[in-house]
Short mmCIF file of C-alpha atoms in Angstrom, two decimals:
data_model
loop_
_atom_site.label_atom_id
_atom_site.label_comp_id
_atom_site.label_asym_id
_atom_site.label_seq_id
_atom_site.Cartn_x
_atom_site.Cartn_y
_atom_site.Cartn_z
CA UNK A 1 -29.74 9.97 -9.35
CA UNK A 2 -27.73 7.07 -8.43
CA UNK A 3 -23.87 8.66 -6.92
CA UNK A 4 -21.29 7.15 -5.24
CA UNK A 5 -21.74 6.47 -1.33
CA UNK A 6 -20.79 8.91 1.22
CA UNK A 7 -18.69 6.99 4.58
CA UNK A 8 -15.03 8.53 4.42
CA UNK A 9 -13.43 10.20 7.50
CA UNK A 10 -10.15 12.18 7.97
CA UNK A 11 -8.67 8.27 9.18
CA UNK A 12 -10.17 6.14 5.90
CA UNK A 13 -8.15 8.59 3.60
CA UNK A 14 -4.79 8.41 5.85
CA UNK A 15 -5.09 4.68 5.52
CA UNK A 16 -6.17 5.07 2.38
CA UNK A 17 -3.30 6.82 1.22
CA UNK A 18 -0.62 5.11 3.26
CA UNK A 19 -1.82 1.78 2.74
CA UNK A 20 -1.89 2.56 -0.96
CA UNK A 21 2.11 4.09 -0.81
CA UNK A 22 2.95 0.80 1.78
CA UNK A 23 3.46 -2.36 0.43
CA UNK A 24 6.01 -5.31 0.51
CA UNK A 25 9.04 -3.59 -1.17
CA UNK A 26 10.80 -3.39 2.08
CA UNK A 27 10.05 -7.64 2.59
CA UNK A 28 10.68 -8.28 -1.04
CA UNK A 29 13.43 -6.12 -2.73
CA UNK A 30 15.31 -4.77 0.48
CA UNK A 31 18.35 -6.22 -0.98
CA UNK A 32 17.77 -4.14 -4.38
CA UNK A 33 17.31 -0.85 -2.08
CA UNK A 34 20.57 -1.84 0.32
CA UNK A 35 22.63 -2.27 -3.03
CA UNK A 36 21.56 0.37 -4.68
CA UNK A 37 22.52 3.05 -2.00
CA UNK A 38 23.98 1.33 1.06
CA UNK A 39 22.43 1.64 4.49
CA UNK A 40 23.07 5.88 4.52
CA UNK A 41 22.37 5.99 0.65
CA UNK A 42 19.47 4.33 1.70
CA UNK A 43 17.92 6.41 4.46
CA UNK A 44 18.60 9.18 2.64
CA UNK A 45 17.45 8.49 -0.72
CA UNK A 46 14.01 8.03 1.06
CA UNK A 47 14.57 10.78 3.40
CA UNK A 48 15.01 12.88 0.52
CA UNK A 49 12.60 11.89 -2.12
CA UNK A 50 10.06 11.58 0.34
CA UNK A 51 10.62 15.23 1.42
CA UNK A 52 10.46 16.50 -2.46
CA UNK A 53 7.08 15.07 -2.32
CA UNK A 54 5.45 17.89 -0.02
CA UNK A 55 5.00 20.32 -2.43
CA UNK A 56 3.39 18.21 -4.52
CA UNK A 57 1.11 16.63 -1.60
CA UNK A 58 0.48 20.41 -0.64
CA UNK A 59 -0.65 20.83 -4.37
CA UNK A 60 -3.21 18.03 -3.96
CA UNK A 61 -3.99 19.39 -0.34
CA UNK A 62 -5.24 22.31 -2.27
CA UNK A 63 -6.42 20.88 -5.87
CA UNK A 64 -9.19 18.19 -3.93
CA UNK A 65 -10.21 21.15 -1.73
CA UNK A 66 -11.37 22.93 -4.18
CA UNK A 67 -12.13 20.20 -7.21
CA UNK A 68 -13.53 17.03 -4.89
CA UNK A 69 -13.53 14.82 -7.98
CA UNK A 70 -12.66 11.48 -8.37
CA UNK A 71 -10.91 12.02 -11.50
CA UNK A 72 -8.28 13.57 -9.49
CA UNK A 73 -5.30 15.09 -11.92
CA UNK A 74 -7.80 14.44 -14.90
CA UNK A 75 -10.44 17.23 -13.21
CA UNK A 76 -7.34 19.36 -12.40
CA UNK A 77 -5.63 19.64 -16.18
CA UNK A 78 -9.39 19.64 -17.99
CA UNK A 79 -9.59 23.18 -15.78
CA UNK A 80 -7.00 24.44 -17.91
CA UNK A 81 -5.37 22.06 -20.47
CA UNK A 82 -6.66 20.41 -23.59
CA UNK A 83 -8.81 17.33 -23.36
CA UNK A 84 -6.06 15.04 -24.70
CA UNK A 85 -3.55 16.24 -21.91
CA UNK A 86 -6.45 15.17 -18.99
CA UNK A 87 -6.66 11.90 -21.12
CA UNK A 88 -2.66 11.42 -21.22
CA UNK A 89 -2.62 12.18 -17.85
CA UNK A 90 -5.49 9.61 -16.54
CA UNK A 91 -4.24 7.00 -18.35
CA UNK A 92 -0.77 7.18 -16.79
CA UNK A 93 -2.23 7.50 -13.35
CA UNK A 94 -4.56 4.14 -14.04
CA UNK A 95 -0.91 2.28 -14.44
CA UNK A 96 0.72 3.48 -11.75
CA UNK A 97 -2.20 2.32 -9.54
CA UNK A 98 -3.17 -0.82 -11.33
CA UNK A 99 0.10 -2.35 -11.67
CA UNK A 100 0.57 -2.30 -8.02
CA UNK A 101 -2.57 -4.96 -7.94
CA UNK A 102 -1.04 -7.90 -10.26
CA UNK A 103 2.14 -7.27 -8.58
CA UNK A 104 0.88 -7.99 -4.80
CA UNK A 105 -1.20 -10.53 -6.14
CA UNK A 106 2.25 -12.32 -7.19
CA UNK A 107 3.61 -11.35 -4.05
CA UNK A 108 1.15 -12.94 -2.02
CA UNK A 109 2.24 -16.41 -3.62
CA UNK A 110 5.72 -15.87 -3.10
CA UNK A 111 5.64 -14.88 0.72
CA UNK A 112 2.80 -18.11 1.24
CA UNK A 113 5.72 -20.17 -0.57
CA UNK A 114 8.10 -18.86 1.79
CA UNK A 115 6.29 -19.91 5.08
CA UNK A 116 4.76 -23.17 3.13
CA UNK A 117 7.42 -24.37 0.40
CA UNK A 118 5.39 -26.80 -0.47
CA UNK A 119 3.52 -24.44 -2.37
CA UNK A 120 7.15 -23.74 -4.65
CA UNK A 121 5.67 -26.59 -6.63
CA UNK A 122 3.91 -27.95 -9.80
CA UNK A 123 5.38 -25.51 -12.35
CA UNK A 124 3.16 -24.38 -15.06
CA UNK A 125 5.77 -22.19 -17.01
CA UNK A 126 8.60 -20.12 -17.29
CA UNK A 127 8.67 -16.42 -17.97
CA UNK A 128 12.04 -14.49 -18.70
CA UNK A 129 13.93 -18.20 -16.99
CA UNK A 130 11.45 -17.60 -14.28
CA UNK A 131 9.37 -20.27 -13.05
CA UNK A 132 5.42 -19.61 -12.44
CA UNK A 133 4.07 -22.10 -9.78
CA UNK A 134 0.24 -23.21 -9.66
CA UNK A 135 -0.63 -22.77 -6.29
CA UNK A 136 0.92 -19.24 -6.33
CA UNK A 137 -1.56 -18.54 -9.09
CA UNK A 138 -4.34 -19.85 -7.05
CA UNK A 139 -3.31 -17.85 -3.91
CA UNK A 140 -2.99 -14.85 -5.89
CA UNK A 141 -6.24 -15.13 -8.13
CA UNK A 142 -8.40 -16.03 -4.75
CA UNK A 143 -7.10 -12.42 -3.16
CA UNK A 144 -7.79 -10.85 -6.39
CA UNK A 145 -11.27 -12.16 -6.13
CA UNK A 146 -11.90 -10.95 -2.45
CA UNK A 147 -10.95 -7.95 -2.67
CA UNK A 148 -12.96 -7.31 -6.06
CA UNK A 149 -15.78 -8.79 -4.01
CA UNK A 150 -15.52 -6.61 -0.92
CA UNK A 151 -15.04 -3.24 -3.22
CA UNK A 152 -17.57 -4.58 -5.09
CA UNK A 153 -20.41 -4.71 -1.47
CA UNK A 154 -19.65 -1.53 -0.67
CA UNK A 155 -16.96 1.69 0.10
CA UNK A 156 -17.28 1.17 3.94
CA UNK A 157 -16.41 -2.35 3.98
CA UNK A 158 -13.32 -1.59 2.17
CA UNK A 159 -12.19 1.42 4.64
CA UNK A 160 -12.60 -1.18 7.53
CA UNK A 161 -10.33 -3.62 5.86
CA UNK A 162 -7.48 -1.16 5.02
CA UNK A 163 -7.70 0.48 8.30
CA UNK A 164 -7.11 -2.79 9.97
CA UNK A 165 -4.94 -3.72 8.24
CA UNK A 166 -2.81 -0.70 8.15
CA UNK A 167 -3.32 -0.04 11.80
CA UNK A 168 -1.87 -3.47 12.43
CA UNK A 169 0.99 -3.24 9.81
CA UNK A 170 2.24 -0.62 12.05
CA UNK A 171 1.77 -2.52 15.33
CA UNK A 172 3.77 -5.36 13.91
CA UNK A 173 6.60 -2.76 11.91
CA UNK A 174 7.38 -1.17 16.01
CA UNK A 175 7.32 -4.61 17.76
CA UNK A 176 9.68 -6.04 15.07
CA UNK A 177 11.78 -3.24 14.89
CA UNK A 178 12.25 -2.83 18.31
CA UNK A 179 13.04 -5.76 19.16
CA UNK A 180 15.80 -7.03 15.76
CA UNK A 181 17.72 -3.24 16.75
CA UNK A 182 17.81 -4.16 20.37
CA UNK A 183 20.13 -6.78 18.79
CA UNK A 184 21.79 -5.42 16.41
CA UNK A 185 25.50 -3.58 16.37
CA UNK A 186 26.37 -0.49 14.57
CA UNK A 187 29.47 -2.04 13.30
CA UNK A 188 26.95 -4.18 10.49
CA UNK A 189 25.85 -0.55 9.06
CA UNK A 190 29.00 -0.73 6.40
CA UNK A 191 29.38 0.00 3.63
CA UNK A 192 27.43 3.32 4.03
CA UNK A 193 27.56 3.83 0.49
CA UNK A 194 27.70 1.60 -2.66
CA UNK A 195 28.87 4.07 -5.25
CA UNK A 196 29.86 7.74 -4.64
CA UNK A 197 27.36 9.22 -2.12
CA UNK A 198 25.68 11.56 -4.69
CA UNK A 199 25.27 8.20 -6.89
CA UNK A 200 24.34 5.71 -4.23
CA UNK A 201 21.59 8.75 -3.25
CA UNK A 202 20.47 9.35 -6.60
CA UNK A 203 20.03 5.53 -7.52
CA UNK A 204 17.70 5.29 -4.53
CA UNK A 205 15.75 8.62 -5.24
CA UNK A 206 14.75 6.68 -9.09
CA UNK A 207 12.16 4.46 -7.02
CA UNK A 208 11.11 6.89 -4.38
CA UNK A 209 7.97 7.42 -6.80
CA UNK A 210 6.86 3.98 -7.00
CA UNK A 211 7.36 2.93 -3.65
CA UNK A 212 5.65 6.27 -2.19
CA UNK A 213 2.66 6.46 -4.68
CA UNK A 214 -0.48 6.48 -3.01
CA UNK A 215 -0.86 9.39 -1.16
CA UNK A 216 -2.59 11.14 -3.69
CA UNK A 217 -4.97 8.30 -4.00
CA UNK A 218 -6.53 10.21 -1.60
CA UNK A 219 -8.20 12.87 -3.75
CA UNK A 220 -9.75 9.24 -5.94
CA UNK A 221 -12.22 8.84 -2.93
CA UNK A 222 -12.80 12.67 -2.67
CA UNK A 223 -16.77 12.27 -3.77
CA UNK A 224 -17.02 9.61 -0.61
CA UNK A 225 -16.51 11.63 1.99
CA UNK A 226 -19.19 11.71 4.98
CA UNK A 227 -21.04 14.10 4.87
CA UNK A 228 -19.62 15.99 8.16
CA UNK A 229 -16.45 15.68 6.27
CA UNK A 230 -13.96 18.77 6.24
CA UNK A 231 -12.15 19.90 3.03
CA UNK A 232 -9.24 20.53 5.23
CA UNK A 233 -9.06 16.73 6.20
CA UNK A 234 -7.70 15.85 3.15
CA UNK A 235 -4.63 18.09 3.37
CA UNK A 236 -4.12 16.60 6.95
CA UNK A 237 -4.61 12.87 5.61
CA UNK A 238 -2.58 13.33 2.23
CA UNK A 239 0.50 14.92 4.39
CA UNK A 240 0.55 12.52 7.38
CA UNK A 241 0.74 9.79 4.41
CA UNK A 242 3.92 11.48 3.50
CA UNK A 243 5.52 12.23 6.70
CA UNK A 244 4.96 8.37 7.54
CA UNK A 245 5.71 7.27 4.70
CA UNK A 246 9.58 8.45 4.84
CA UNK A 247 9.73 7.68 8.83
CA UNK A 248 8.62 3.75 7.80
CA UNK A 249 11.01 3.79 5.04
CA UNK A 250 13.84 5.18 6.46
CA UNK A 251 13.29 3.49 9.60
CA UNK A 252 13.39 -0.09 7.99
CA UNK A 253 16.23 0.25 5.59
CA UNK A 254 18.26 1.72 9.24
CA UNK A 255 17.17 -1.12 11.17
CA UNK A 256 17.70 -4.04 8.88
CA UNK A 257 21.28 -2.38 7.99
CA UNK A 258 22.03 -2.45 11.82
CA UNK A 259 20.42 -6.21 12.53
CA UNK A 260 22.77 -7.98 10.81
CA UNK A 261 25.98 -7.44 8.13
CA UNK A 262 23.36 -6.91 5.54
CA UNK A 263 26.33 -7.14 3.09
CA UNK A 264 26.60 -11.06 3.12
CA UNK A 265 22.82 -11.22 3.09
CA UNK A 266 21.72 -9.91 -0.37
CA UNK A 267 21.78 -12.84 -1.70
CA UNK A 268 18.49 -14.05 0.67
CA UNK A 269 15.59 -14.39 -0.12
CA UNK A 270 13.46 -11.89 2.07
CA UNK A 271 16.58 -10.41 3.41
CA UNK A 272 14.80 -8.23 5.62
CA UNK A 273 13.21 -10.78 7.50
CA UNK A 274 16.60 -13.36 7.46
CA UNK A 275 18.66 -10.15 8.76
CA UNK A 276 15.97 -9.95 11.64
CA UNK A 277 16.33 -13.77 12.53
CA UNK A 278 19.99 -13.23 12.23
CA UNK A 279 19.74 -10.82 14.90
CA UNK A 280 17.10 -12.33 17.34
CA UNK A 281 18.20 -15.88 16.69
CA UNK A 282 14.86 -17.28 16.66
CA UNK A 283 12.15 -18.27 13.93
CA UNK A 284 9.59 -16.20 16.05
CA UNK A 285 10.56 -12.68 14.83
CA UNK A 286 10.36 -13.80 10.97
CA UNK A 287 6.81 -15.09 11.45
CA UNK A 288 5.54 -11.66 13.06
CA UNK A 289 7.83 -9.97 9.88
CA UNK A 290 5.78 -11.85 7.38
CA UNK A 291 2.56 -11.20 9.33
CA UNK A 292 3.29 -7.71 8.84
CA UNK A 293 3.89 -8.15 4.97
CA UNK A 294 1.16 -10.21 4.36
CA UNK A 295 -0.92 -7.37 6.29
CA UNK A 296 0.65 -4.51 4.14
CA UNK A 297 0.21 -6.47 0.85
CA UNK A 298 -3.42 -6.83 1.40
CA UNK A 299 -3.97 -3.28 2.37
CA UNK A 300 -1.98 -1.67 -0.52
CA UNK A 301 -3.83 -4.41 -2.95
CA UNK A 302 -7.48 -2.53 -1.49
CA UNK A 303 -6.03 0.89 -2.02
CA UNK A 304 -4.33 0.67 -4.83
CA UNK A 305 -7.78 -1.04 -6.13
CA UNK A 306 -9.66 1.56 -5.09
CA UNK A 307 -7.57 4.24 -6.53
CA UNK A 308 -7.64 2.42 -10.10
CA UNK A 309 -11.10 1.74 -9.81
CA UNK A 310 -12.10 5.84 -9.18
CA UNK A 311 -10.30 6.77 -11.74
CA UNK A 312 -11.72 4.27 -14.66
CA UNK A 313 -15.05 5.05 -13.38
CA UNK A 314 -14.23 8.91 -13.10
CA UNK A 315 -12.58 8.57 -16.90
CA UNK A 316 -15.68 6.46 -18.04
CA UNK A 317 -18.13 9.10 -16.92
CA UNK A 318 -16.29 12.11 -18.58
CA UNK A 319 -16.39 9.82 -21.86
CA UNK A 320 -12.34 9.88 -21.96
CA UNK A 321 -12.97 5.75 -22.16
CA UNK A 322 -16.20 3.52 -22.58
CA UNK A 323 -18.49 4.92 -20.82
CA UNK A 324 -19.77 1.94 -19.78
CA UNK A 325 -17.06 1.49 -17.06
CA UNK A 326 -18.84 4.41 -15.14
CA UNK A 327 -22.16 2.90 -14.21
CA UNK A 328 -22.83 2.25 -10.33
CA UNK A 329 -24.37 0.13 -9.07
CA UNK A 330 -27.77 0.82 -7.61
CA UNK A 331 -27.53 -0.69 -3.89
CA UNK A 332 -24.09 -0.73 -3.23
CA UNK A 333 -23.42 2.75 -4.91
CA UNK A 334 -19.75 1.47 -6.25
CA UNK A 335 -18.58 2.04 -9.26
CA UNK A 336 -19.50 -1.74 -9.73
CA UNK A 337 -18.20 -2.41 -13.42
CA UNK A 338 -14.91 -0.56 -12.95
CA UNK A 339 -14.27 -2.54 -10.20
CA UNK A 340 -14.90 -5.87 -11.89
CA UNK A 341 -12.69 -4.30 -15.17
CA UNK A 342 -9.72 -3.79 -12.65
CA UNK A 343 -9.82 -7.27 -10.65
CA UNK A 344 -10.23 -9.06 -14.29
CA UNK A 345 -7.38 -6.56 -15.72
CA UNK A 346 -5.31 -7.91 -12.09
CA UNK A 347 -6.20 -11.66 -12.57
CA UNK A 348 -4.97 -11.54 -16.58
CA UNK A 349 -1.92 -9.46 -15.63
CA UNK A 350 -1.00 -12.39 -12.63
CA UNK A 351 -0.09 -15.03 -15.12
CA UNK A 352 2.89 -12.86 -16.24
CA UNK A 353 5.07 -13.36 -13.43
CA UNK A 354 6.85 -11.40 -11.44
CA UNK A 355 9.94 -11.44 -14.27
CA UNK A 356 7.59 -9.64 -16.69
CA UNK A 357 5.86 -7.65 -13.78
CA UNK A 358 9.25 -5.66 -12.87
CA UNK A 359 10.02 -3.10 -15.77
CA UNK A 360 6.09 -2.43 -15.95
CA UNK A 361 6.42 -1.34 -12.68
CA UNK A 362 9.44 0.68 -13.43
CA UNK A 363 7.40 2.25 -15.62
CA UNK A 364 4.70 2.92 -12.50
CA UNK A 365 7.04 5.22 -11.16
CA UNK A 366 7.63 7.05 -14.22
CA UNK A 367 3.65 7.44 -14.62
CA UNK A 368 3.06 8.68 -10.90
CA UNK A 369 5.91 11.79 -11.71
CA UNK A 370 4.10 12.35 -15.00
CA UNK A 371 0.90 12.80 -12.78
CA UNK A 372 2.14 14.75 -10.03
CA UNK A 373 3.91 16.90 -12.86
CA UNK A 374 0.25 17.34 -14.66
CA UNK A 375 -1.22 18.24 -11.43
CA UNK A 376 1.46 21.09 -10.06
CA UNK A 377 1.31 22.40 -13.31
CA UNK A 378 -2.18 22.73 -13.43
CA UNK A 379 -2.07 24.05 -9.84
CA UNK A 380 0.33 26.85 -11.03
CA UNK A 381 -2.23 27.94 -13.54
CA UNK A 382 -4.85 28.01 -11.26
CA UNK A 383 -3.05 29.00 -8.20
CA UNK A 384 -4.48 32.72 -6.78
CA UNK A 385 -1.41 33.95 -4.91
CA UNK A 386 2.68 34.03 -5.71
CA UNK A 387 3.67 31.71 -2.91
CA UNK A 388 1.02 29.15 -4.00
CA UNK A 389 2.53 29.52 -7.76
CA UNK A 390 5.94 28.49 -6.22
CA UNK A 391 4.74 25.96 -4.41
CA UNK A 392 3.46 24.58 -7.58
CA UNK A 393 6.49 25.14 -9.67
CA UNK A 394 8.82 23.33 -7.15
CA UNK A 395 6.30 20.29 -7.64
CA UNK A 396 6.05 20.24 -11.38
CA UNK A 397 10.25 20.25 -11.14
CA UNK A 398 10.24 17.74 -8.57
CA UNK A 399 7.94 15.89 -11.18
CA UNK A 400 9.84 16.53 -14.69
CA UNK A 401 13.15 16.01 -12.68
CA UNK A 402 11.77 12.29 -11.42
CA UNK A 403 10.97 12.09 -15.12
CA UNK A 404 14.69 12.62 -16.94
CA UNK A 405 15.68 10.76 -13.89
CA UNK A 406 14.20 7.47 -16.10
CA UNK A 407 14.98 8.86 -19.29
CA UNK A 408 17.83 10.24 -19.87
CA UNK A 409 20.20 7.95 -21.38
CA UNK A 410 23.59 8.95 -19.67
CA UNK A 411 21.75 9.06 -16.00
CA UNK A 412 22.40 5.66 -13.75
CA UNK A 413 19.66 3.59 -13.63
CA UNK A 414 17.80 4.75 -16.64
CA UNK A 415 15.19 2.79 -18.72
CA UNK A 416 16.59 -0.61 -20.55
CA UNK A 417 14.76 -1.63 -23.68
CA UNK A 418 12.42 -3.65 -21.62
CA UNK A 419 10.80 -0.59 -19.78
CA UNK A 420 10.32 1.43 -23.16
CA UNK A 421 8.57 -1.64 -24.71
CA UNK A 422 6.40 -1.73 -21.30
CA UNK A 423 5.67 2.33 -21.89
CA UNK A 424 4.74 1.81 -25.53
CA UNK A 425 2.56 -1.09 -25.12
CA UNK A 426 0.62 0.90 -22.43
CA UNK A 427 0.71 3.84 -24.70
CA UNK A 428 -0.72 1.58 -27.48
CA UNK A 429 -3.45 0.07 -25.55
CA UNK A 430 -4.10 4.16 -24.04
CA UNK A 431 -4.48 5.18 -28.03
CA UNK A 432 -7.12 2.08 -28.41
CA UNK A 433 -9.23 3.08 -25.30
CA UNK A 434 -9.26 6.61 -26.62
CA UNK A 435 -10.34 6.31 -29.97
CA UNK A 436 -13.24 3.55 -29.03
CA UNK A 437 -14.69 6.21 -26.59
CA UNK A 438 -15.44 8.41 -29.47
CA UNK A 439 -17.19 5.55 -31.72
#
């Protein structure tokens, strides 16, 4: 019997998960972030949402442990919830990951068009009075095709891409950093806060989940571990994702806020890496800054592929979708035809824009709480001893609070129509996949 290869070590799923939680929000929508919160509102929206996480990475800590399962939260819930919950909760979890794909894809034309504008050329279309540029497309669909290619050869090749390219993310993030702060003045942190502080905060906290999913992509690679593997290693991996996670974030939104008067800078495009050459004064520092990005883009793109991947494949073989999607393939032992599905899915999704790509990613964060919520509370069922029941029930809150947190009408940055169209389309095409599993 054919199953999937076994190469993983405690380091694979660290920069598995942290390359999948890491991308180019802090190149791309810093200025979003900065007016959202301010520089504290910032830091500490992060600081924050990142630390509500734990309990819910300590859940997974102890849910792959015991259920190593590449259907991840749709193993969990099937141990104790109806088949169409496990199904619900799957599907979400496949958009939270797969959006992430299209939307780096984009990104990768946009930072090239930066460094090259000659590439901001021959316009194909608009989308929502934003234009969509050929060679963007063609930069975009080529990475979409190498990385389906490389995930495609084999599980190894793809851990030695995202750990170099996560290892040297970081390398670049300290260099950078270090050197725009040793410019900067603490006089450019102001204004500290946009709205109140609890507002600024709580505006910030909204897109804590979609900026730190990943690190329970972790527990999607759980049937590739070596075979000297640990359990234990993935609690280590899946926490250290965490803990760096909200030291990176926090770190950056500190640092560009003390670069440069980040107030007359939102404007920018990139403002993180314009406040950096405002500080430095050179052209130097925003090459290395885009070096980083285009390093962190292509590792969250692999992880983020790899995540969606699992899970189709681990949905396919429990029959929750075609079952077709869960074959492997015979030398490679990768789930071969999920793979393809996802970089076709990621190449389709590309020609939408980035306009169109926005409130479906809104809805990525939603989808990631609705996971971590599924999880906890299948954890709590589960869950031998009182303290690990509480543990639990802090994460499923921490989950169904980052929840109302989108949909509650009267709370600040709550869905607009054009998220709720996004959530029923998905919902749609989830209903589809469902009932042509059971034909």
């Amino acid at each position: 019997m054919i199953t999937l290869a076994r190469k993983l070590r405690v380091v694979d799923y660290f920069t598995l998960g942290w390359g999948t939680m890491v991308g180019v929000g802090w190149l791309v929508v810093m200025d979003d972030w900065l007016l959202r919160g301010g520089t504290l509102g910032g830091v500490l929206g992060f600081a924050i949402g990142g630390a509500l996480l734990l309990p819910i990475g300590y859940v997974y800590g102890q849910l792959v442990a015991t259920i190593p399962d590449a259907a991840g939260e749709v193993a969990y819930t099937a141990k104790v919830f109806p088949r169409s919950v496990s199904f619900a909760t799957g599907w979400m979890m496949i958009l939270a990951y797969f959006i992430v794909c299209p939307w780096e894809a984009v990104a990768a034309g946009k930072i090239a068009g930066y460094i090259f504008p000659a590439l901001d050329s021959i316009e194909l279309y608009h989308i929502a009075g934003r234009p969509v540029y050929l060679p963007h497309v063609i930069i975009g669909l080529g990475l979409t095709g190498l990385l389906t290619l490389l995930n495609y050869r084999g599980i190894r090749l793809s851990a030695i891409f995202q750990n170099w390219t996560t290892f040297g993310t970081l390398g670049l993030f300290v260099v950078f950093v270090a050197v725009g702060v040793s410019k900067g003045a603490p006089q450019n942190f102001p204004p500290l806060f946009t709205r109140s502080g609890f507002v600024s905060v709580l505006l910030v906290i909204q897109i804590v989940p979609y900026y730190m999913t990943g690190f329970e992509s972790v527990v999607k690679g759980a049937e590739e571990s070596s075979p000297e593997f640990r359990t234990g290693g993935f609690f280590k991996a899946i926490w250290m994702a965490i803990l760096v996670g909200i030291v990176f974030y926090t770190v950056v939104i500190a640092a560009v806020g003390y670069a440069a008067p980040w107030r007359e800078l939102t404007g920018e495009k990139f403002m993180t890496a314009v406040a950096f050459e405002h500080a430095v004064g050179s052209r130097w520092i925003v090459n290395m800054i885009l070096a980083a990005a285009l390093l962190s883009l292509f590792k969250v793109f692999n992880g983020n592929l790899v995540a969606a991947s699992r899970l189709v494949f681990a949905m396919g073989r429990r029959g929750l979708v075609d079952a077709r999607v869960a074959q492997l393939h015979p030398q490679n032992q990768t789930p071969s035809v999920a793979v393809i599905c996802v970089g076709l899915s990621t190449a389709a999704c590309m020609f939408l824009g980035d306009a169109i790509l926005v409130p479906i990613s809104v809805v990525g964060s939603l989808a990631s709480a609705a996971g971590w919520l599924a999880a906890c509370a299948a954890y709590y069922q589960m869950a031998p001893t009182q303290r690990q029941r509480m543990v639990a029930a802090v994460g499923a809150l921490v989950g169904l609070l980052m929840i109302l947190m989108k949909v509650v009408p009267f709370v600040p940055g709550h869905f607009s129509i054009y998220e709720w169209l996004a959530l029923g389309i998905w919902i749609v095409l989830g209903a589809i996949a469902a009932r042509h599993a059971t034909l």
